[in-house]
Coordinates of N, CA and C in Angstrom, one line a residue:
M1 N 0.8 -1.2 0.0 CA 0.0 0.0 0.0 C 0.9 1.2 0.0
P2 N 0.5 2.2 -0.8 CA 1.4 3.4 -0.9 C 1.3 4.2 0.3
P3 N 2.4 4.9 0.7 CA 2.3 5.8 1.8 C 1.5 7.1 1.5
M4 N 1.4 8.0 2.4 CA 0.7 9.3 2.2 C 1.4 10.0 1.0
S5 N 0.6 10.4 0.1 CA 1.1 11.0 -1.1 C 1.7 12.4 -0.9
F6 N 2.5 12.9 -1.8 CA 3.0 14.2 -1.7 C 1.9 15.3 -1.6
V7 N 0.9 15.1 -2.5 CA -0.2 16.1 -2.5 C -1.0 16.1 -1.2
A8 N -1.2 15.0 -0.6 CA -1.8 14.9 0.7 C -1.0 15.6 1.8
K9 N 0.3 15.4 1.8 CA 1.2 16.1 2.7 C 1.2 17.6 2.5
L10 N 1.2 18.0 1.2 CA 1.2 19.4 0.8 C -0.1 20.1 1.3
T11 N -1.3 19.5 1.1 CA -2.5 20.2 1.5 C -2.6 20.2 3.0
L12 N -2.2 19.2 3.7 CA -2.2 19.2 5.2 C -1.2 20.3 5.7
G13 N 0.0 20.4 5.0 CA 0.9 21.4 5.4 C 0.4 22.8 5.2
I14 N -0.3 23.0 4.1 CA -0.9 24.3 3.8 C -1.9 24.7 4.9
C15 N -2.8 23.7 5.3 CA -3.8 24.0 6.3 C -3.1 24.3 7.6
I16 N -2.0 23.6 8.0 CA -1.4 23.8 9.2 C -0.6 25.2 9.2
V17 N 0.0 25.5 8.1 CA 0.7 26.8 8.0 C -0.3 28.0 8.1
S18 N -1.4 27.8 7.5 CA -2.5 28.9 7.5 C -2.9 29.1 8.9
A19 N -3.1 28.1 9.7 CA -3.4 28.3 11.1 C -2.3 29.0 11.9
F20 N -1.1 28.6 11.6 CA 0.1 29.2 12.2 C 0.1 30.7 11.9
L21 N -0.1 31.0 10.7 CA 0.0 32.5 10.2 C -1.2 33.3 10.8
L22 N -2.3 32.7 11.1 CA -3.4 33.4 11.6 C -3.4 33.6 13.1
Y23 N -2.5 32.8 13.8 CA -2.4 32.9 15.3 C -1.9 34.3 15.7
G24 N -2.6 34.9 16.6 CA -2.2 36.2 17.2 C -2.4 37.4 16.2
T25 N -3.2 37.2 15.2 CA -3.4 38.4 14.3 C -4.7 39.2 14.6
G26 N -5.4 38.8 15.7 CA -6.6 39.6 16.1 C -7.8 39.1 15.3
H27 N -7.7 37.9 14.7 CA -8.8 37.3 14.0 C -9.1 35.9 14.6
P28 N -9.7 35.9 15.8 CA -9.8 34.6 16.5 C -10.8 33.6 15.7
Y29 N -11.8 34.1 15.0 CA -12.7 33.2 14.3 C -12.0 32.6 13.1
L30 N -11.2 33.4 12.4 CA -10.4 32.8 11.3 C -9.4 31.8 11.8
F31 N -8.8 32.1 12.9 CA -7.8 31.2 13.5 C -8.5 29.9 13.9
G32 N -9.7 30.0 14.5 CA -10.5 28.8 14.8 C -10.9 28.0 13.6
L33 N -11.3 28.8 12.5 CA -11.7 28.1 11.3 C -10.5 27.4 10.7
A34 N -9.3 28.0 10.8 CA -8.1 27.4 10.2 C -7.7 26.1 11.0
I35 N -7.9 26.1 12.3 CA -7.6 24.9 13.1 C -8.6 23.8 12.8
A36 N -9.9 24.2 12.7 CA -11.0 23.2 12.4 C -10.7 22.7 11.0
N37 N -10.3 23.5 10.0 CA -10.1 23.1 8.7 C -8.9 22.1 8.6
A38 N -7.8 22.4 9.3 CA -6.7 21.5 9.4 C -7.1 20.1 9.9
I39 N -7.9 20.1 11.0 CA -8.4 18.9 11.6 C -9.2 18.1 10.6
A40 N -10.2 18.8 9.9 CA -11.0 18.2 8.9 C -10.2 17.6 7.7
N41 N -9.2 18.3 7.3 CA -8.3 17.8 6.2 C -7.6 16.6 6.7
F42 N -7.0 16.6 7.8 CA -6.3 15.4 8.4 C -7.2 14.2 8.5
W43 N -8.4 14.5 9.0 CA -9.4 13.4 9.3 C -9.9 12.8 7.9
S44 N -10.2 13.7 7.0 CA -10.7 13.1 5.7 C -9.6 12.4 4.9
T45 N -8.4 12.9 5.0 CA -7.3 12.1 4.4 C -7.1 10.7 5.0
G46 N -7.2 10.7 6.3 CA -7.1 9.4 7.0 C -8.2 8.4 6.7
V47 N -9.5 9.0 6.6 CA -10.6 8.1 6.3 C -10.5 7.6 4.8
M48 N -10.1 8.5 3.9 CA -9.9 8.1 2.5 C -8.8 7.0 2.5
D49 N -7.8 7.1 3.3 CA -6.8 6.0 3.3 C -7.3 4.7 3.8
N50 N -8.2 4.8 4.8 CA -8.9 3.6 5.3 C -9.7 2.9 4.3
F51 N -10.5 3.7 3.5 CA -11.3 3.1 2.4 C -10.3 2.4 1.4
A52 N -9.2 3.1 1.1 CA -8.3 2.5 0.1 C -7.7 1.2 0.7
R53 N -7.3 1.2 1.9 CA -6.7 0.0 2.5 C -7.7 -1.1 2.6
E54 N -9.0 -0.8 2.9 CA -10.1 -1.8 2.9 C -10.2 -2.4 1.5
Y55 N -10.1 -1.6 0.5 CA -10.2 -2.1 -0.9 C -9.0 -3.0 -1.2
Y56 N -7.8 -2.6 -0.8 CA -6.6 -3.4 -1.1 C -6.8 -4.8 -0.4
T57 N -7.3 -4.8 0.9 CA -7.5 -6.0 1.6 C -8.5 -6.9 0.9
R58 N -9.6 -6.3 0.5 CA -10.7 -7.0 -0.1 C -10.3 -7.7 -1.4
I59 N -9.4 -7.1 -2.2 CA -9.0 -7.8 -3.4 C -7.7 -8.6 -3.2
G60 N -7.2 -8.6 -2.0 CA -6.0 -9.5 -1.7 C -4.7 -8.9 -2.1
A61 N -4.7 -7.6 -2.2 CA -3.4 -6.9 -2.6 C -2.8 -6.1 -1.4
D62 N -3.1 -6.5 -0.2 CA -2.7 -5.8 1.0 C -1.2 -6.1 1.3
N63 N -0.6 -7.1 0.7 CA 0.8 -7.4 0.9 C 1.6 -6.9 -0.3
P64 N 2.4 -5.8 -0.1 CA 3.1 -5.2 -1.2 C 4.1 -6.1 -1.9
D65 N 4.5 -7.2 -1.2 CA 5.5 -8.1 -1.8 C 4.9 -8.9 -2.9
I66 N 3.6 -9.1 -2.9 CA 3.0 -10.0 -4.0 C 2.5 -9.2 -5.1
V67 N 2.4 -7.8 -5.0 CA 1.9 -7.0 -6.1 C 3.1 -6.5 -7.0
P68 N 3.1 -6.9 -8.3 CA 4.2 -6.4 -9.1 C 4.2 -4.9 -9.3
S69 N 5.3 -4.3 -9.5 CA 5.5 -2.9 -9.6 C 4.6 -2.3 -10.7
W70 N 4.4 -3.0 -11.8 CA 3.7 -2.4 -12.9 C 2.2 -2.3 -12.6
M71 N 1.7 -3.0 -11.5 CA 0.3 -3.1 -11.2 C 0.0 -2.0 -10.1
E72 N 1.0 -1.5 -9.4 CA 0.7 -0.5 -8.3 C -0.1 0.7 -8.8
R73 N 0.2 1.2 -9.9 CA -0.5 2.4 -10.4 C -2.0 2.1 -10.7
T74 N -2.2 1.0 -11.3 CA -3.6 0.6 -11.5 C -4.4 0.4 -10.2
L75 N -3.8 -0.2 -9.3 CA -4.4 -0.4 -8.0 C -4.7 0.9 -7.3
E76 N -3.8 1.9 -7.4 CA -4.1 3.2 -6.8 C -5.3 3.8 -7.4
G77 N -5.5 3.7 -8.7 CA -6.6 4.3 -9.4 C -7.9 3.6 -9.0
L78 N -7.9 2.3 -8.9 CA -9.1 1.6 -8.5 C -9.4 1.9 -7.0
A79 N -8.4 2.0 -6.2 CA -8.7 2.3 -4.8 C -9.3 3.7 -4.7
A80 N -8.9 4.7 -5.5 CA -9.4 6.0 -5.5 C -10.9 6.0 -5.9
D81 N -11.3 5.1 -6.8 CA -12.7 4.9 -7.2 C -13.5 4.4 -6.1
Y82 N -12.9 3.7 -5.1 CA -13.6 3.1 -4.0 C -14.0 4.1 -2.9
V83 N -13.3 5.2 -2.9 CA -13.5 6.3 -1.9 C -14.8 7.0 -2.2
P84 N -15.7 7.3 -1.3 CA -16.9 8.0 -1.5 C -16.7 9.4 -2.0
N85 N -17.5 9.9 -2.9 CA -17.4 11.2 -3.5 C -17.5 12.3 -2.5
W86 N -18.4 12.1 -1.5 CA -18.6 13.2 -0.5 C -17.3 13.4 0.3
L87 N -16.6 12.3 0.6 CA -15.4 12.4 1.3 C -14.2 13.0 0.5
A88 N -14.2 12.7 -0.7 CA -13.2 13.4 -1.6 C -13.5 14.8 -1.8
S89 N -14.8 15.2 -1.8 CA -15.2 16.6 -2.0 C -14.9 17.3 -0.7
L90 N -15.1 16.7 0.5 CA -14.7 17.4 1.7 C -13.2 17.6 1.8
N91 N -12.4 16.7 1.4 CA -11.0 16.8 1.4 C -10.6 17.9 0.4
M92 N -11.2 18.0 -0.7 CA -10.8 19.0 -1.7 C -11.3 20.4 -1.2
G93 N -12.4 20.5 -0.6 CA -12.9 21.7 0.0 C -12.0 22.2 1.1
T94 N -11.5 21.3 2.0 CA -10.6 21.8 3.0 C -9.3 22.3 2.5
A95 N -8.9 21.7 1.4 CA -7.6 22.1 0.7 C -7.8 23.5 0.1
V96 N -8.9 23.8 -0.5 CA -9.2 25.1 -1.1 C -9.3 26.2 0.0
I97 N -10.1 25.8 1.1 CA -10.2 26.7 2.2 C -8.9 27.0 2.9
G98 N -8.1 26.0 3.0 CA -6.7 26.1 3.6 C -5.9 27.0 2.8
L99 N -5.9 26.9 1.4 CA -5.2 27.8 0.6 C -5.6 29.2 0.7
A100 N -6.9 29.4 0.7 CA -7.5 30.8 0.9 C -7.0 31.4 2.2
L101 N -7.1 30.6 3.3 CA -6.7 31.1 4.6 C -5.2 31.4 4.6
L102 N -4.4 30.6 3.9 CA -3.0 30.8 3.8 C -2.7 32.1 3.2
V103 N -3.3 32.4 2.0 CA -3.1 33.7 1.3 C -3.5 34.8 2.2
Y104 N -4.7 34.7 2.9 CA -5.1 35.8 3.8 C -4.1 35.9 5.0
G105 N -3.6 34.9 5.5 CA -2.7 35.0 6.6 C -1.4 35.6 6.2
I106 N -0.9 35.3 5.0 CA 0.3 36.0 4.4 C 0.0 37.5 4.3
V107 N -1.1 37.9 3.7 CA -1.5 39.3 3.5 C -1.6 40.0 4.8
I108 N -2.2 39.4 5.8 CA -2.4 40.0 7.1 C -1.0 40.2 7.8
N109 N -0.1 39.2 7.7 CA 1.2 39.4 8.3 C 2.1 40.4 7.6
I110 N 1.9 40.5 6.3 CA 2.6 41.6 5.6 C 2.1 43.0 6.0
K111 N 0.8 43.1 6.1 CA 0.3 44.4 6.5 C 0.7 44.8 7.9
V112 N 0.7 43.8 8.8 CA 1.1 44.1 10.2 C 2.5 44.5 10.3
S113 N 3.4 43.8 9.6 CA 4.8 44.0 9.7 C 5.2 45.2 8.8
G114 N 4.4 45.6 7.8 CA 4.8 46.7 6.9 C 4.3 48.0 7.3

């Protein structure tokens, strides 16, 4: 089973950095939103991973030693189809909100320091 992808780590990092940038800026609701958003992103990524692992186990490909390397990419695509759409939409929404909060946090910090 593949580890957490680069994109999943990137979106989680964006959500965490946005919360860090909004801390102490005088916007407690946005800071709270950023914290809740980071938690929702982490949760949805984990649940999507659980769905994928369940799929791998169901088809008998949970042992990476028995899966040939040429088949790994195909299995990842099939596992992605097994994840519910609402969960993928939630994860995508948290990534977009995290990016918006990151940009806002950068702008606020530039205005405060400038």
